[in-house]
Structures are given as C-alpha cells and as structure tokens.
Amino acid sequence: MLETLRNIVQEVNAAEGLNDALEIIVKRVRDAMGTEVCSVYMRDEHSGRLVFRATEGLNALQIGEASLAPGEGLVGLVASREEPVNLEDAESHPRFQLLKGLGEESFHAFLGVPIIHQRDVLGVLVIQQAKRRRFDESEEAFLVTMSAQLAGVIAHARVTGAVQEELRAGAGGPARINGIAGAPGVAIGTAVVVSPVADLFAVPRKPAVSRRDELRAFKAALAAVRTDIEAVSENLRGEMSPEDHALFDVYLGILGDSAIGGEVARLIKAGQWAQGALSEVMIRHIRHFERMEHSYLRERAVDVKDLGTRVLAYLQDEAKKELKSYPEQTILVGEELTASALGEVPRERLVGLISVRGSGNSHVAILARAMGVPTVMGAVDLPYTRLQDREVVIDGYNGIVHLNPLPEVRARFQALADQDKAVSRDLESLRDLPCETLDGHRLPLWVNTGLMADVTRSLEQGAEGVGLYRTEVPFLLRDRFPSEEEQRQIYREQLEAFAPRPVTMRTLDIGGDKALPYFPIAEDNPFLGWRGIRVTLDHPEIFLAQVRAMIKANAGLGNLRILLPMISNIAELEEAMALIHRGHREIVQEGTDVTLPPIGVMVEVPSAVYQARALARRADFLSVGSNDLTQYLLAVDRNNSRVADLYHSFHPAVLQALCAVVEAGQAEGKPVSICGELAGDPLAAVLLLAMGYEVLSMNATALPRVKKTLRSITRADACALLAEVMLLEHSAAVLQRLQRLMTERGLQQFVHAPVA
Ligand code: PEP
Ligand code: MG
C-alpha cells in the first residue's frame, strides 16, 4: 500500500497544473482501490460551491458543469463535517441528493473524504461502487491518507496552475501569489531568476539571444561530459564486471543525437536557451523514469538526473564567464536566496527580492531589511523559473507578488512607493535629534551591521553605536575562511567608521540557515545542531584567529565589544572567555598594546534566560537575540514558511522571557540590550523601553521609525501599557493593544501594512 501511495503522490507531484493532477488522482485511486468510480469535487473559492472536477466512472461531460451548494448532498456533508462519510447504500441516507446527468444511479456504496490543506477544505474525494457494501476500515484509512498527502499537492497545483495559465497566455493576465512579508516596502521591477549551481529544477526559461551560440555551447558541454564519462569508464574497466561496465555505454547513448541530446538541440533550434532546453527535456525524462512500475527502471531516474546535472554544470560554467548584466530595476527571484546572491547585484539596481523558501526571520530577510530592499519570502506557489525578464510588483508589507499587474494596480503601487519615499524624507529631520521620550528618558538606538554598505546608511540615520556586527556576513561572501590579517582589516574599517561609538562584534555565528559555501554543515535539524559558539569552540583555531583579529583591530581605538552567540550553558561562556583572554595575552606578549574588550553574551536560547543571572555575573553585558529566542521558545523554525504564522513576536511567553532577562541583568548590575529584529519594530520598542532595556539595536532602515515612536510617548505611559499588556494571554490581544496605542499617537503608518 505504501508503495502505491508513494507512486501516486509522485505522479501527481509531476503533473502539469491542476486538471492534470486531478485526472491522475481519480484514475490511479480508482485502480488502486479496485472501485468502479472515483471523483473529485473542488470547492470554488468565490461561490463556495463544490464543483465536479474530475472523474473515472461517471459522466465526464459534466466536469466543470455539475456542482453542489455548500453543505448540499453527501459531498457537501463530507465538506461541512470535515470527516469521511462511509455508506453501504447512499440513497437511503437523508442527505442524499442525486446530481442529474452524472450517472451515479447504479452506484450504491459511497465513501467520501475531505481534502484539507492547512485547515482549509479544498474539496472532496469520493469513491463509489455498485455493490451494496460498506468500505472496510483499511480502505477508509487508505483514502484518508491519500487525501491528506494529496492536499498539499492539490493546493500548490491550484495556485501555480492558474498562474502558469496566465503566463502562458501570451502577455498574460494579472496573477497574485501570496508569500510572507520579508522586508517592508513596495517595488516594481524586472525579474532576474538566480539558479543554484547545477540544479536542473531551478533553471529559468528564457529565449535564446543567439540560437547558434546556444547550440554551440550545448554541444561543447555534451562533449565535455562525454569525455568525463569516457575517462571514468576507462579507469574502472578492470574493476567492474562487463555487464556493469556496459552502463557507461548506455550513458553515452543517452547523450547522443538520437536520444536526449537530439531533443535538447531541437528545443534550442526552436528558440529556447540551452540551459532551459536541457532542463525541460531532462525533467521530462526524469519524471518518466520515476513513474515506472519496475524499481530498477525507476532508479534509473537518478542516472538521468546525474547526467543532466553534469551537462548543466558545464553550461553554467561557460555562462559565468560572460559578464552578467542586470536591469535598472532588478527584482531578484530564487528558490532560496542567499547573502552572496544579493551581493552580486549592483546595489543601485536591486529594488526587490523574492524567495520561494524561507520566512520573515530567515537571515536573507534580515539582510534585506537592513538594506531597505522590499522582500517577499516563502512564495511557495510561485512558478519562479518562468519569471525571467517579466515585470513583477512586490508588496513587501503584505508578502504578495503581483505578476502582469493591471495598469491601475501598478499605478497604485507606484503611488505607495512614492508615499514611502516621502515618509523616509520626513524622518530624515530626526537624524540629529536624540532618542528621548516626552518625559526626558534617553534610550540609545544602535544598529545591526554586516555589510560595509550598512556603515554609511547607519551613520546617515544617526546610529549611536553598533549593537550587532554579524561577522559571518563577510565570511559568507568569500570562498575560504578569511585570514587573521584579512579579518583585522575588515574589523578595523567597522571600528574606525563608528569610533568613538561602540561596536559590538559577534563571533562567527554559522550553522542553522547560514552555511558557508566552503564549510558545509549538513544536519537533519540544523537549528538545533552545530551552530554559533558550538562550532567555534570545536575549532579554537578559527575562534582564536577571529578574536585576535578583533582585538588587534581595536588598537588605539578602544570601541570594541565582543559578543558570543548561541550560549546555552555556563561552561561555553567560560571556555570562550578563556580563549579571548588567551588571544589578548598573546597579542600583548607579541608587543602590541591592546586592551581587553568587554565581553557580552547573547541570550537567544531558553536556557540562557533561566541562567541569565549566572551569565551576567561572568560577562560584561547581555544582549537578547529575540529572533532565535522566539524560535526556540515557541518551537517555531524561523525559516519555515509553513509555520510562519505561529512565530508570534508578541507571544506572552516571549514577553515574559524578555522581562526576566532585564531583571537578571539589573540584579547583577550589568547592562542589557536587545539586538533581534523585535528591537526595530516600533510597537515592540515601546514595551522594551518600559521593560528597562538600555539599548535597542536594529537595522538602519528601522531606526528613524523607532526614534519617531519613542519621541512621541512618555516612559510613564509605556510602563502603564506594559503592565496592562503583561496581563494579556493571547499574542493577538497584545498586538491589538499596541496597534491601538499607535493609532492614538498618530503613528498608524508604522503599523498597518498599506493595502494596495
Ligand atoms: C537573534 O537571534 O535575534 C540575532 C540577533 O541573531 P541572528 O538573527 O543573526 O541569529
Ligand atoms: Mg541568533
């Protein structure tokens, strides 16, 4: 049964659009269950009616015609109860209603199960049989399993299918795809699809500029792969049996003109660029093999994929040699955007980002916010490989992508973009004013940095210090670990740019969703794995080089602070401190006069909240990393779009933890700051002020808004509000209360996502 289930799901996954998917489902489920009828009814999003959308065994002419009102008939009963209905004799049920023309009169046994995706009833899957009998428990369980597995695929096919239809129809009509808000703002621009290296499934489709050049490149790539395979084949000749060895001839055959090679060449001649043509043909063949009944043949899909990937890698290598040009208003689109992909686009041309994977707290989204680039994350239904060179509008406030927008929608977004610019200009007047509440309480606002470009922007916004310099960013943009001297120069630039303002440098925080290309960490559960301080304590040579570079860079300046990420126990802090002291001692012994900088601990793991006092006693300061702390407290992967709506920054448990850390720091007489994204949210800033945080550190783009908000209230009001909010038990209630405050103070433009 499991095998059948797996095959059906795989086949449906490979379907082209919703209709294709539904046809496969009804056919394969009917065969698998040995029934006479299998049909799918899909709920119409506008009318709510359950429309007869696919069948094997009933009158196919009624597809798209026949439908039931919500709650009507047995199908409606399944949908409204959100439970299976299993009947020996359907007609004798009081809710039975005959849909004329379907031809179901002769079928008595009925089993209907709802198709539910993320709590939403998408439709109903029904099997019917002439014989009067109740489907047994295992049949019912199988259909329920099948439906649950297919729901996600159907939901995806429903959205992408509709969008693809629009894209196919020449200029195409408007389409909108929901994702997750990544970085605020709106952008209108031209999509540039970035494809990961050698991923056949992520190649953008676009026409060839010169068919002859594309064909030549393809032939050269094929020849290179053929040479590689021949070399491998030669090497292994003596070590494999002749039968096994014959496999290489098969490989070479596949690449030949009469097989896949020929198909790709034909597509190129018809106008596709080589990478797109290769991807299209290879995917078709891979799917074909994957659908084969025989497991030996099914496994050949892996070989075909491997061959295609090799050819693609050569094509990509060749393309890399050409200078890539970016449109004036580039919107970068990718399956999973990375910091290095952002770095490749000239800043003045980059207006927006769309990532199919990830969510608002992924590091790429944080970087985008720091850069002030509107971003949509988690656009899982976006057929992104088809977007190359198309006009795209992104609404980073609401996490929505608009394709082929109507002129009036485009104009509305343009107006919004202009309005945003006007608000930013207004806020510029705050630059040299202190962040001070109406009753005279000063709360320094610092910035989070990583890229060199952050420095200018931060100083322009009036930053009073750096609360978090993410040192992994310069590490991410290289192809090997930077040397101690290279690091010293990078850190010196940061320290000099801000001196005498303090600069808090966090030691390397890799792992989780931050993988160095040259130091991959493959784990099943990376956020609970080898991350941050755990990696660097296991590699003292990397840690020591880094802290030595920091301490040396601080010579003569004295504005460095060192921050340790992901501390989850006291021993880690002690070990890290011992290494920092050792690094410092070594440098002094080498003859350089340097001071030992203050050492701080990031509180971003729940255990650190409970041990905050013990940590504060040993360290010089604490800094809360609310991004990770929220993820770990609520057990919500910050990078997973499926659970993004459970990532509640204003969850009462998060607020309690935030209060507890300040109290612990105060009890030990040590300053407590916060450098997670929460600090840059004007609503949260009011609460953090009241809790007693001594510094808020945020991305430079957020700083003026937070300053404006804090300058519009008194600390006394903020404290009263905090007392009120701490009694609330739902995140939504906290949010509502904070939103009310902002409206009362005339600051609603910092709260409500503008709706276009
Ligand atoms: C945090 O976790 O809140 C934090 C500031 O660190 P990062 O986002 O880099 O993990
Ligand atoms: Mg963190």
Coordinates of C-alpha atoms and ligand atoms in Angstrom, one line a residue, residues 363 468 470 506 509 514 531 565-566 602 604 625-629 631-632 638, ligand 2:
H363 CA 18.8 35.7 7.5
L468 CA 25.4 43.6 16.5
R470 CA 27.3 40.0 12.2
R506 CA 29.7 38.9 17.4
D509 CA 27.6 32.5 14.1
K514 CA 23.8 30.3 7.5
R531 CA 25.6 26.4 15.4
P565 CA 26.3 33.8 20.0
M566 CA 24.2 30.7 21.0
M602 CA 23.7 36.7 23.5
E604 CA 18.8 33.6 22.5
G625 CA 18.7 37.8 20.3
S626 CA 14.9 37.8 20.0
N627 CA 14.9 36.1 16.6
D628 CA 16.3 32.9 17.9
L629 CA 14.8 33.2 21.3
Q631 CA 12.1 30.4 17.6
Y632 CA 13.3 28.3 20.5
R638 CA 12.2 30.8 11.9
Ligands
MG2 MG 20.6 34.4 16.6

